[in-house]
Short mmCIF file of N, CA and C in Angstrom, two decimals:
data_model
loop_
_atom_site.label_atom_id
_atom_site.label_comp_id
_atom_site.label_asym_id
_atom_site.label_seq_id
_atom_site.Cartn_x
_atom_site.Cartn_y
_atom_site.Cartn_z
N UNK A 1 10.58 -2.16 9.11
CA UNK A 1 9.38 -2.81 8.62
C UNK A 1 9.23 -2.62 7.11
N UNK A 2 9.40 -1.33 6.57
CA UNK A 2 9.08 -0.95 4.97
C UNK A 2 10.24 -2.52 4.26
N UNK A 3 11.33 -1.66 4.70
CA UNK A 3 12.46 -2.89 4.42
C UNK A 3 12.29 -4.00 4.36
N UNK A 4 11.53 -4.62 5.06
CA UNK A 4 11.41 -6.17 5.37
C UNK A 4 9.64 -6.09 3.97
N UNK A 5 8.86 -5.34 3.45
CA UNK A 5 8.23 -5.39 2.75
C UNK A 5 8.51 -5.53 0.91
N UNK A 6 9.75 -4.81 1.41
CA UNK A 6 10.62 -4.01 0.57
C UNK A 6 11.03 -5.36 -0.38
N UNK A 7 11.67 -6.55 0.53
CA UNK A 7 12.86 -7.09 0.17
C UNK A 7 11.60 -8.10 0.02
N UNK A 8 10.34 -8.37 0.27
CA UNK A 8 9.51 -9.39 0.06
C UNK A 8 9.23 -9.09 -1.50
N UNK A 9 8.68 -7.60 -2.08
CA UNK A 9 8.87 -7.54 -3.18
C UNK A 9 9.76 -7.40 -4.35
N UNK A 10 11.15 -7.38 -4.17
CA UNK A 10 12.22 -7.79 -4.98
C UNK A 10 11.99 -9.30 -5.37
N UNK A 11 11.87 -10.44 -4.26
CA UNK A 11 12.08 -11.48 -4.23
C UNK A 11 11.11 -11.93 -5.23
N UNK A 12 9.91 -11.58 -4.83
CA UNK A 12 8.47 -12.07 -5.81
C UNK A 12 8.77 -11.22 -7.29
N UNK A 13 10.45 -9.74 -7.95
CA UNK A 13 10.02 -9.46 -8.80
C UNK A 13 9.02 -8.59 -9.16
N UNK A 14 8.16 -7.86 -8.18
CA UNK A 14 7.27 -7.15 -8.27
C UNK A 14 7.74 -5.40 -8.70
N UNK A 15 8.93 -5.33 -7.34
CA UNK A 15 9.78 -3.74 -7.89
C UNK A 15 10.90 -3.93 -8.07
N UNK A 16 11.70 -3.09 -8.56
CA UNK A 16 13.42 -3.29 -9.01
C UNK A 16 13.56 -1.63 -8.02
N UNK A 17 14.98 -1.62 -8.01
CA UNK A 17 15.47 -0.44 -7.73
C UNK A 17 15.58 0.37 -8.37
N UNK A 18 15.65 1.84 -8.72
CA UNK A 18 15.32 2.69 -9.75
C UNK A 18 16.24 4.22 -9.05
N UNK A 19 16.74 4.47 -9.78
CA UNK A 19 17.60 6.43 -9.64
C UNK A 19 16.85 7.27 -10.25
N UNK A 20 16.29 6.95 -11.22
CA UNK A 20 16.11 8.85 -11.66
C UNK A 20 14.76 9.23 -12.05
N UNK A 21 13.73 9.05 -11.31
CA UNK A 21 12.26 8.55 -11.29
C UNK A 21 11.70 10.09 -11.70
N UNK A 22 10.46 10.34 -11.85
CA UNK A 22 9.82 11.73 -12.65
C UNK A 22 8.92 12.22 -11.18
N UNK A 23 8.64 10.88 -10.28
CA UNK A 23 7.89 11.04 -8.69
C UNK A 23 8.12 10.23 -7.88
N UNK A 24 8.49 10.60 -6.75
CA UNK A 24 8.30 10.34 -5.76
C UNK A 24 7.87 10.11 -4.41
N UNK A 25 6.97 8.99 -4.01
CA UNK A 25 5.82 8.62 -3.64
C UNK A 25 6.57 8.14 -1.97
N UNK A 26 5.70 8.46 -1.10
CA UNK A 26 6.16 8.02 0.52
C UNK A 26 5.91 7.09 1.00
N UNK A 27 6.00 6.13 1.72
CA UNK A 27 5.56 5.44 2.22
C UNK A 27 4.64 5.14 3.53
N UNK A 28 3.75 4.51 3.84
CA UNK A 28 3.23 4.81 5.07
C UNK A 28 3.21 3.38 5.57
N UNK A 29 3.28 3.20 7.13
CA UNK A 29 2.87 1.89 7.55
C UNK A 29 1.84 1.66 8.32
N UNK A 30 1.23 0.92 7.80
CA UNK A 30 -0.33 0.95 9.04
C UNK A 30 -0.22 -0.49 9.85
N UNK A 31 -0.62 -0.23 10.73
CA UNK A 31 -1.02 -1.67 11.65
C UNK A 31 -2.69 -1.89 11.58
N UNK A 32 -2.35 -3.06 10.90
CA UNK A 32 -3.40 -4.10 10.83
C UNK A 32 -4.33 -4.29 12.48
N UNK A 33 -5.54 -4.64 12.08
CA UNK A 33 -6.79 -4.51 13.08
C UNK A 33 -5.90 -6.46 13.94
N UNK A 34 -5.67 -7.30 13.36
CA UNK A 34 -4.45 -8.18 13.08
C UNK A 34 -3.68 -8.50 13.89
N UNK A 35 -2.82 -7.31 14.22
CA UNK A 35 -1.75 -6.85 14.76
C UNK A 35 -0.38 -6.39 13.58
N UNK A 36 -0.17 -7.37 12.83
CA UNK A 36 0.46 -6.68 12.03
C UNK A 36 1.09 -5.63 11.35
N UNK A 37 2.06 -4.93 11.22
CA UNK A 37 2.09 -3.53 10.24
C UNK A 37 2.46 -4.15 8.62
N UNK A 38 1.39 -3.38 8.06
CA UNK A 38 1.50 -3.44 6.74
C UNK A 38 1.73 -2.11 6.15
N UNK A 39 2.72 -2.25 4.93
CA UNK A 39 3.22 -1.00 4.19
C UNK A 39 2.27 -0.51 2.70
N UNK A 40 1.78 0.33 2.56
CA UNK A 40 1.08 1.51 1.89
C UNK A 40 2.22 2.28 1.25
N UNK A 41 1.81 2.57 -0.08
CA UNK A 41 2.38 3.53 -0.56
C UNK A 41 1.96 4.53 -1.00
N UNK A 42 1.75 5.90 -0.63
CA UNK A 42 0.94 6.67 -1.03
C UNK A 42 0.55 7.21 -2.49
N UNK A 43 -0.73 7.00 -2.92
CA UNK A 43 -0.47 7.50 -4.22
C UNK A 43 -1.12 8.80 -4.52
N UNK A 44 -1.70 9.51 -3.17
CA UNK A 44 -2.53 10.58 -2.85
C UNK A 44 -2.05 12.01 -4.38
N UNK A 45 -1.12 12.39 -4.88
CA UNK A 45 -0.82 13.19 -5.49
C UNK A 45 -0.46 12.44 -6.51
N UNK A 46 -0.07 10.98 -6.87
CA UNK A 46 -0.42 10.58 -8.15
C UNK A 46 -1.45 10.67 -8.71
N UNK A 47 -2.59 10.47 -7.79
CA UNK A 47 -3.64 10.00 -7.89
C UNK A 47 -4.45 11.03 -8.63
N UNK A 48 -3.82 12.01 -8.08
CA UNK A 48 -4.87 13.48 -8.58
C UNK A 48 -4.47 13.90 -10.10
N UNK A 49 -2.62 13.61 -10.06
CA UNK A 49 -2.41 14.12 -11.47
C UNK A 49 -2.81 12.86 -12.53
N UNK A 50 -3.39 11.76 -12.09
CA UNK A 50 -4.00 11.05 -13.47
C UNK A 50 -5.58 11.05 -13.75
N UNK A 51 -5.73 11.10 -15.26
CA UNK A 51 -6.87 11.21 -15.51
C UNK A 51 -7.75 9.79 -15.15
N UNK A 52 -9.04 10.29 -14.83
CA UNK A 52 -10.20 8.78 -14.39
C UNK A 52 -10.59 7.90 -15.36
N UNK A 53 -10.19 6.35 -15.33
CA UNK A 53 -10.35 5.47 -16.74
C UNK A 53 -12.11 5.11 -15.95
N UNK A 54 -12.86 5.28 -17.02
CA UNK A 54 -14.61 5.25 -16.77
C UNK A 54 -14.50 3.66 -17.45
N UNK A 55 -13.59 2.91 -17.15
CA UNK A 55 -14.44 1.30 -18.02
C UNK A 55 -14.89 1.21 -16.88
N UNK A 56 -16.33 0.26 -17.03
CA UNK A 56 -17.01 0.05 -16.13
C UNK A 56 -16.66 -1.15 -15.51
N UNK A 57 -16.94 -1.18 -13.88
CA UNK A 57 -16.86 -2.08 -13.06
C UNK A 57 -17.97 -2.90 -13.00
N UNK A 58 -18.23 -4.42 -13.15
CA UNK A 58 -19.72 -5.17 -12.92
C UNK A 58 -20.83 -4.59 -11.88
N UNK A 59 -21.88 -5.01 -12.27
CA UNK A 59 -23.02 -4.75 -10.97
C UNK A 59 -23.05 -6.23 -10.65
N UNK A 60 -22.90 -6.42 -9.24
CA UNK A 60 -22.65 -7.71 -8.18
C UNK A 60 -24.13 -8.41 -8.79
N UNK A 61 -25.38 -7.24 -8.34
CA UNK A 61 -26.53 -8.00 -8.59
C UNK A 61 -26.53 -8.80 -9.78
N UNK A 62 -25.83 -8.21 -10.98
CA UNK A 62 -26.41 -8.59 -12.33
C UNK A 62 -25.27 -10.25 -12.57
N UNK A 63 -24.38 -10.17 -12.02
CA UNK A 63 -23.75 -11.16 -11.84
C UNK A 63 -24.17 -12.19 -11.15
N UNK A 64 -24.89 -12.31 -9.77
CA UNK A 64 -25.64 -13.01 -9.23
C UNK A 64 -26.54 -13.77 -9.96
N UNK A 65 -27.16 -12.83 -10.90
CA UNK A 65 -28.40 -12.97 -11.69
C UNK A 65 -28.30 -13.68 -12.81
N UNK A 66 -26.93 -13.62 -12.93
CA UNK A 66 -26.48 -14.45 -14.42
C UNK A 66 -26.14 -16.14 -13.90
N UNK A 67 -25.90 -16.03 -12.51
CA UNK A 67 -25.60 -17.17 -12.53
C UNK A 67 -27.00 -18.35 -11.87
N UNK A 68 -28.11 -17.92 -11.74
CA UNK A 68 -29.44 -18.70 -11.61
C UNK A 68 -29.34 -19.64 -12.44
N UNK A 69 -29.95 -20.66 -11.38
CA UNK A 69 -30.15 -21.87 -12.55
C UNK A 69 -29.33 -22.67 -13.04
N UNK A 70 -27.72 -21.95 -12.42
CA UNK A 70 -26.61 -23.15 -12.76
C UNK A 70 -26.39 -24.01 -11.90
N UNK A 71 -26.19 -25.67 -12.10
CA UNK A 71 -26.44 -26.25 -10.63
C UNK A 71 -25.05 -26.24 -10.77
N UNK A 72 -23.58 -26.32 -11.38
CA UNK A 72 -22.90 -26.82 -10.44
C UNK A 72 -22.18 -25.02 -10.81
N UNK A 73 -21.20 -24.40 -9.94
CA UNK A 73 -20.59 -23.42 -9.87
C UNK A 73 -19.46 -23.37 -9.44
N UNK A 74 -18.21 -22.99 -9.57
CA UNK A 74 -16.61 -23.34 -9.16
C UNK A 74 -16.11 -21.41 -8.95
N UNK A 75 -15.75 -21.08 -7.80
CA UNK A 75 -15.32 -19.90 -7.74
C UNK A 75 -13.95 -19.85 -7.15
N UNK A 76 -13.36 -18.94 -8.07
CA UNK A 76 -11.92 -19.03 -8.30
C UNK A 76 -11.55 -17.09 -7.78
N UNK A 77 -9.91 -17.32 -7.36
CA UNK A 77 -9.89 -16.05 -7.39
C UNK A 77 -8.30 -15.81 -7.66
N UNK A 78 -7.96 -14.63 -8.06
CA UNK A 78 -6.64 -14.53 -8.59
C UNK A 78 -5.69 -13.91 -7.72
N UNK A 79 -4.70 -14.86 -7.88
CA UNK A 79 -3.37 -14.80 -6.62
C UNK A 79 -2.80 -13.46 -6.85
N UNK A 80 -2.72 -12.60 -5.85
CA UNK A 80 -1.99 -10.79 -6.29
C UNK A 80 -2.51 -10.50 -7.53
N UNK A 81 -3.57 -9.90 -7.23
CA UNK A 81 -4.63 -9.78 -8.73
C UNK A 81 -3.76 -8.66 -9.20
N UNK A 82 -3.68 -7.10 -8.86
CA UNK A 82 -2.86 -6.34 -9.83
C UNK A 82 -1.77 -6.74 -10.30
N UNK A 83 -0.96 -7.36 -9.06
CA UNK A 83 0.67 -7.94 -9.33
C UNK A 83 0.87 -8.70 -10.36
N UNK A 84 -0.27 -9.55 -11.34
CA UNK A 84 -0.35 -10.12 -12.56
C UNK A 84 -0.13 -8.84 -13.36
N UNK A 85 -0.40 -8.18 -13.47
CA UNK A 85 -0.27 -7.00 -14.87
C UNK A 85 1.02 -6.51 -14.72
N UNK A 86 1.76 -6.54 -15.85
CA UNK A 86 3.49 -6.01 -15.95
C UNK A 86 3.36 -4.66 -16.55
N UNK A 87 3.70 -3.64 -16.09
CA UNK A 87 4.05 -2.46 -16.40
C UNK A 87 4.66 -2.40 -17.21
N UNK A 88 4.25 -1.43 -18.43
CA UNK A 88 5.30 -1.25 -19.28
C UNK A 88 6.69 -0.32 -18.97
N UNK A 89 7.76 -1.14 -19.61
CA UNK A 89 9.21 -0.65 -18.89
C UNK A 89 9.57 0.80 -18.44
N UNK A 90 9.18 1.85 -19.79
CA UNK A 90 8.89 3.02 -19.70
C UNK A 90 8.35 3.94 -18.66
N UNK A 91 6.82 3.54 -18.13
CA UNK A 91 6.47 3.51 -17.15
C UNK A 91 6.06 3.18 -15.79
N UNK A 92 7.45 2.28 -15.67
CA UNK A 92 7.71 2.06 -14.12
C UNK A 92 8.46 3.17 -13.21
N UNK A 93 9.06 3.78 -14.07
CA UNK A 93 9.33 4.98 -13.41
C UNK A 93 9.00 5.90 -13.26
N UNK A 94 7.60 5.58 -13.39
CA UNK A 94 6.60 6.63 -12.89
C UNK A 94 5.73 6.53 -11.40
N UNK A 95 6.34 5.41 -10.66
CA UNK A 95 5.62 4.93 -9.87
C UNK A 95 6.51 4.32 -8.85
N UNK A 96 7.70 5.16 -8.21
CA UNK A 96 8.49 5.42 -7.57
C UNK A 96 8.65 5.47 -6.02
N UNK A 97 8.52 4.84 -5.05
CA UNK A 97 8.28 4.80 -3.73
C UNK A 97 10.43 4.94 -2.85
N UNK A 98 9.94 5.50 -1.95
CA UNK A 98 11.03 6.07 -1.88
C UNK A 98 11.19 5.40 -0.10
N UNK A 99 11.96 4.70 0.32
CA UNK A 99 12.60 3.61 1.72
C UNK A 99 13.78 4.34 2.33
N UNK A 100 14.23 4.57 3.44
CA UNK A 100 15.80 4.27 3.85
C UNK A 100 16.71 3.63 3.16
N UNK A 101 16.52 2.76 2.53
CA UNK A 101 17.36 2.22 1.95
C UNK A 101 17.72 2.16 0.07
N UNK A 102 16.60 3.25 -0.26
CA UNK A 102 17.05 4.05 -1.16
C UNK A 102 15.38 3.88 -1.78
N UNK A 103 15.22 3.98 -3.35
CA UNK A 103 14.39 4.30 -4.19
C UNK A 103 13.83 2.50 -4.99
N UNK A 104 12.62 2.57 -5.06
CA UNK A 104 12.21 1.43 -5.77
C UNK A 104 11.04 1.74 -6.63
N UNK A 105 10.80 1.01 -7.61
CA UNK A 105 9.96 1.85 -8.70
C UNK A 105 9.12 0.13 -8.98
N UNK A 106 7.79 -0.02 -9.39
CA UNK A 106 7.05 -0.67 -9.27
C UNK A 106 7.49 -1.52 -11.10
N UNK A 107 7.29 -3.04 -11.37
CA UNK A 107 7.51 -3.29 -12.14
C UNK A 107 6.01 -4.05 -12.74
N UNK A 108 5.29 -4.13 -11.65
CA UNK A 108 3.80 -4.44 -11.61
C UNK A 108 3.07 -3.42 -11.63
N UNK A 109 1.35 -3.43 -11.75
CA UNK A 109 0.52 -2.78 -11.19
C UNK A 109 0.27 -2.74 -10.22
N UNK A 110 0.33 -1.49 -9.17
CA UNK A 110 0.32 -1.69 -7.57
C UNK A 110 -0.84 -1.34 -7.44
N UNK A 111 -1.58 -2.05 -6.22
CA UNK A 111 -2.47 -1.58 -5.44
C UNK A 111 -2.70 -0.45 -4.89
N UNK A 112 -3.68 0.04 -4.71
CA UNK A 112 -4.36 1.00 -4.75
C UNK A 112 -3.72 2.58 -5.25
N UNK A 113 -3.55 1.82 -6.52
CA UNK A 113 -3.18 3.49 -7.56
C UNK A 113 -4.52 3.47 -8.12
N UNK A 114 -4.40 4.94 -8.63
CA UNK A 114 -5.89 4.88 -9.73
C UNK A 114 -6.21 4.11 -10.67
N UNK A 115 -7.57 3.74 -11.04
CA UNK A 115 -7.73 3.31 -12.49
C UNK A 115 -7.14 1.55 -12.52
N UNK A 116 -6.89 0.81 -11.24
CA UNK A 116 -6.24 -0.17 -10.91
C UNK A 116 -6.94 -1.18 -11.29
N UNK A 117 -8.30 -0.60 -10.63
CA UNK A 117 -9.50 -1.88 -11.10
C UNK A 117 -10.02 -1.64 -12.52
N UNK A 118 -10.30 -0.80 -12.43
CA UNK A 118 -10.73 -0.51 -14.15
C UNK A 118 -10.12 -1.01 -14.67
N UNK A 119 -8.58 -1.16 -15.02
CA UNK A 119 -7.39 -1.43 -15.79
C UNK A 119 -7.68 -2.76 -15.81
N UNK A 120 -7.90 -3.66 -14.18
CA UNK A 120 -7.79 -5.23 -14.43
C UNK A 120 -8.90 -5.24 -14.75
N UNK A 121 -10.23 -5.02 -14.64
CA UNK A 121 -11.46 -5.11 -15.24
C UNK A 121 -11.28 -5.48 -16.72
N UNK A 122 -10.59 -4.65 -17.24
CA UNK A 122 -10.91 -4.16 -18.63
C UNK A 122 -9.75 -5.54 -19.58
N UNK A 123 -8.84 -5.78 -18.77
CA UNK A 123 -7.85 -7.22 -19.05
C UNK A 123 -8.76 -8.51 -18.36
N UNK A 124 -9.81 -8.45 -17.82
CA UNK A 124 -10.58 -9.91 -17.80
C UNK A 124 -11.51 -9.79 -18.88
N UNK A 125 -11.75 -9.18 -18.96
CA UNK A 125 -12.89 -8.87 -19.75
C UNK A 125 -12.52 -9.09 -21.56
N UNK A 126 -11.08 -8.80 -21.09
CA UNK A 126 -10.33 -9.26 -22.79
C UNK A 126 -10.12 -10.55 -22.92
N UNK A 127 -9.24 -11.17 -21.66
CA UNK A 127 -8.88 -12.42 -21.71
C UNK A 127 -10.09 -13.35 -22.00
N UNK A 128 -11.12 -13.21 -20.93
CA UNK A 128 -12.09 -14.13 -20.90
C UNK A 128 -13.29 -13.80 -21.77
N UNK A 129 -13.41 -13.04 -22.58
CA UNK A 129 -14.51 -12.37 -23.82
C UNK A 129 -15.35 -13.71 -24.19
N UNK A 130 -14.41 -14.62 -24.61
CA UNK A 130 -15.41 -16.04 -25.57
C UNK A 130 -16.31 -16.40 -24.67
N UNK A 131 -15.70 -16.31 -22.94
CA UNK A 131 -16.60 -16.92 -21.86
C UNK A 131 -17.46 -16.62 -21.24
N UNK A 132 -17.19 -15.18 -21.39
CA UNK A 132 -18.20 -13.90 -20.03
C UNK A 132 -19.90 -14.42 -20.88
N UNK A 133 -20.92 -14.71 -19.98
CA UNK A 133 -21.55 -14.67 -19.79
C UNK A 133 -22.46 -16.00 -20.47
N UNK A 134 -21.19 -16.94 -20.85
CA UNK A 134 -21.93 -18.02 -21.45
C UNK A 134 -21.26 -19.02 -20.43
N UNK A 135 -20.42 -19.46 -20.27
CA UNK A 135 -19.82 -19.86 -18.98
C UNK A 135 -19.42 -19.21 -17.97
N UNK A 136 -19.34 -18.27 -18.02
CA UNK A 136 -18.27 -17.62 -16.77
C UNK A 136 -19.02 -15.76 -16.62
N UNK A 137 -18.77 -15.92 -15.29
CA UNK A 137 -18.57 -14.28 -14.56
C UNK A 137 -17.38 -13.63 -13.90
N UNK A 138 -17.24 -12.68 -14.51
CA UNK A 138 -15.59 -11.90 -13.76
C UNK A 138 -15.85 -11.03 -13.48
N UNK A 139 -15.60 -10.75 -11.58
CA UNK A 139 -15.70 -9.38 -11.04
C UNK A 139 -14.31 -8.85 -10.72
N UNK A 140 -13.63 -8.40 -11.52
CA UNK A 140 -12.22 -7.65 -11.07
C UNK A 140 -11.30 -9.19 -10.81
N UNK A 141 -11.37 -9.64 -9.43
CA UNK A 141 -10.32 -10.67 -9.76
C UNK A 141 -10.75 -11.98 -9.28
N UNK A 142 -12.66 -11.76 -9.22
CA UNK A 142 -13.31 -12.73 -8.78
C UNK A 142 -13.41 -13.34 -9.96
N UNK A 143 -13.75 -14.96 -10.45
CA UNK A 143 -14.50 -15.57 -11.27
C UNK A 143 -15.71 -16.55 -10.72
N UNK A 144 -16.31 -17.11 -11.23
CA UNK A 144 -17.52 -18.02 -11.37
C UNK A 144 -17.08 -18.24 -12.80
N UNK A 145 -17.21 -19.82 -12.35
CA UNK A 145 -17.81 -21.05 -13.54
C UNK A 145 -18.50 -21.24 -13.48
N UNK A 146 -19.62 -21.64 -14.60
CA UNK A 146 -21.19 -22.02 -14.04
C UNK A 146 -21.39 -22.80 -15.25
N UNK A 147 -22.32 -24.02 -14.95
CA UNK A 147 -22.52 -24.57 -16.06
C UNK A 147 -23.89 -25.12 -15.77
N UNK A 148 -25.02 -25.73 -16.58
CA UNK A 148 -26.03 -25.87 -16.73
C UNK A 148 -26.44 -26.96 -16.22
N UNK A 149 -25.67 -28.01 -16.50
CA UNK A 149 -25.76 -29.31 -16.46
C UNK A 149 -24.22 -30.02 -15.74
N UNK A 150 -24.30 -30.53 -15.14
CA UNK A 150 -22.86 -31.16 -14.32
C UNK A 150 -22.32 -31.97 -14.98
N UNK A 151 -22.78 -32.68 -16.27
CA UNK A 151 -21.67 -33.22 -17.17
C UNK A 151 -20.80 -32.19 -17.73
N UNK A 152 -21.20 -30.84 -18.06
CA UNK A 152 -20.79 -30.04 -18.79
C UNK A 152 -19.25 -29.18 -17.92
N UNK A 153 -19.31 -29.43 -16.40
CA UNK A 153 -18.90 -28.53 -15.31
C UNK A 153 -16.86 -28.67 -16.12
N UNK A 154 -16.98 -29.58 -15.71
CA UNK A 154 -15.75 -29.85 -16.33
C UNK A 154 -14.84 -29.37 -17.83
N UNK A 155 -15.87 -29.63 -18.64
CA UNK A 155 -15.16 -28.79 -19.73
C UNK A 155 -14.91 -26.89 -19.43
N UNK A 156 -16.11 -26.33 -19.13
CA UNK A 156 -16.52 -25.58 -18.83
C UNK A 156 -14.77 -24.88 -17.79
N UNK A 157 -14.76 -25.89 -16.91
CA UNK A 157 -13.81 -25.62 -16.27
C UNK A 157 -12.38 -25.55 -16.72
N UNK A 158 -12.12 -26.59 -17.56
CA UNK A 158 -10.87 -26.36 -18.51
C UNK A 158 -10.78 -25.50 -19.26
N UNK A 159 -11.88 -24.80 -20.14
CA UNK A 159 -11.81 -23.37 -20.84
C UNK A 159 -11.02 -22.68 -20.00
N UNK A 160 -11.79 -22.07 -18.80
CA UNK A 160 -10.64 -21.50 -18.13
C UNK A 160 -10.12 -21.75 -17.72
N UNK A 161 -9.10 -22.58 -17.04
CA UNK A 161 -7.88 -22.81 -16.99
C UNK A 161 -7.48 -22.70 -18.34
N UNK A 162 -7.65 -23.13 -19.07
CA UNK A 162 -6.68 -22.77 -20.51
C UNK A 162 -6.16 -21.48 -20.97
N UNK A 163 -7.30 -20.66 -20.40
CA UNK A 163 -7.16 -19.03 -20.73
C UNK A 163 -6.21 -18.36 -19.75
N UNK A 164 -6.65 -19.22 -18.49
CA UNK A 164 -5.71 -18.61 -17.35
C UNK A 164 -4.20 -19.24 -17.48
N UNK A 165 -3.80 -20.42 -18.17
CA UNK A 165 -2.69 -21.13 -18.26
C UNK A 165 -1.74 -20.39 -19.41
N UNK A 166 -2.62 -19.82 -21.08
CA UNK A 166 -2.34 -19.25 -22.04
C UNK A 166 -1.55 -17.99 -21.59
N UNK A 167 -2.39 -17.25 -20.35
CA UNK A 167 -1.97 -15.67 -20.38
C UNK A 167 -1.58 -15.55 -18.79
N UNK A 168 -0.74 -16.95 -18.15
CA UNK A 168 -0.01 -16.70 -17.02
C UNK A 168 -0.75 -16.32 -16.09
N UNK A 169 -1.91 -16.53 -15.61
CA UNK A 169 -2.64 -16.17 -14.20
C UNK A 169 -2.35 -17.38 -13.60
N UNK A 170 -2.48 -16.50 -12.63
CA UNK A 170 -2.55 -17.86 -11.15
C UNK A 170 -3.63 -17.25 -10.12
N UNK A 171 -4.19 -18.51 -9.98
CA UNK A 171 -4.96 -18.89 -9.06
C UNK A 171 -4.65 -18.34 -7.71
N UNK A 172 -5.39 -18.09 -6.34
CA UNK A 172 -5.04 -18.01 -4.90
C UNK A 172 -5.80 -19.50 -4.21
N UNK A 173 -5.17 -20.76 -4.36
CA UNK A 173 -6.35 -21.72 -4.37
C UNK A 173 -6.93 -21.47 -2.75
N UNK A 174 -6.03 -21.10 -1.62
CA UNK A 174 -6.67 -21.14 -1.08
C UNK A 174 -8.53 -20.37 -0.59
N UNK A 175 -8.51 -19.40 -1.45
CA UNK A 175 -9.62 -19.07 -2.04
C UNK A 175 -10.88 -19.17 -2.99
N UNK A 176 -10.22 -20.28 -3.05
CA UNK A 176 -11.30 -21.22 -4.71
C UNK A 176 -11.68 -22.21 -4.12
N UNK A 177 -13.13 -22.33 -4.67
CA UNK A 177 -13.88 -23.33 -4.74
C UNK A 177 -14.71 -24.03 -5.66
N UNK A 178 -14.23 -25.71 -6.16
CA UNK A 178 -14.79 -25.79 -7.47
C UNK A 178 -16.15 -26.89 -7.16
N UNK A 179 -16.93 -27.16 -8.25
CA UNK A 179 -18.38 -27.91 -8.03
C UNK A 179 -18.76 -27.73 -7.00
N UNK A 180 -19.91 -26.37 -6.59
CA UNK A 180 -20.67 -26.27 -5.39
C UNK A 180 -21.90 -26.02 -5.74
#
């Protein structure tokens, strides 16, 4: 099963194979409520030896709150939200998961390591700066478009896409919904 997870993330580019790593992290497999088994990688003792990044995460309410009063709204969400962030080369081998079939080291940001959300928090919040709170809301890898007036929805909407087209995001469309 890890294997067959294993070889899904080579394909997508996510991990490479790696020899001479600084840690080594286990793997676990859980079965999904689903039925499914899905693979976990533990980051339980990474987790402890890194320090806590305090950027702040949104308050849902205050986001809600920002978006009153907009009639039309388009909510978007981002396809393998960490798996967008590329590790720097250096430190992919710090993040080392270890298979039967040998050693793989993460070339992305993986899920549920520390500081994961903070980290993408703190990269929407860069990307989309011109937009946050005059068009747009970003919760980690949620967005809202919102615009005032429904002639406006459209431009509004190409901003971002432009930002998301500029700096390589992708969409999960089946999770988006635009003019509602």
């Amino acid at each position: 099963m890890a294997t067959m997870e294993v070889k899904k993330l080579l394909k997508a580019s996510f991990v490479r194979e790696c020899q001479y790593p600084e840690w080594i992290l286990n793997v676990v497999l859980v079965k999904k409520p689903n039925g499914p088994w899905k693979m976990y990688v533990d980051f339980t003792d990474l987790n402890k030896a890194c320090p806590k990044d305090s950027h702040p995460i949104p308050k849902i309410d205050k986001l809600v709150d920002a978006t009153a009063r907009h009639a039309p709204l388009s909510f978007m969400d981002a396809f393998s939200r960490y798996h967008q962030m590329p590790l720097y080369p250096e430190d992919q081998e710090k993040i080392v998961f270890i298979i039967n079939r040998g050693l793989h080291c993460y070339k992305v940001m993986p899920f549920r390591s520390k500081n994961t959300e903070a980290t993408y928090q703190w990269l929407v919040n860069k990307l989309f700066e011109p937009l946050i709170s005059q068009t747009m809301e970003v919760y980690v890898d949620d967005m809202a478009v919102k615009s005032i007036l429904d002639i406006e929805h459209g431009m509004d909407l190409r901003k971002t896409f432009d930002t998301l087209r500029t700096f390589g995001m992708k969409l999960n469309l089946k999770k988006c919904v635009f003019g509602v």
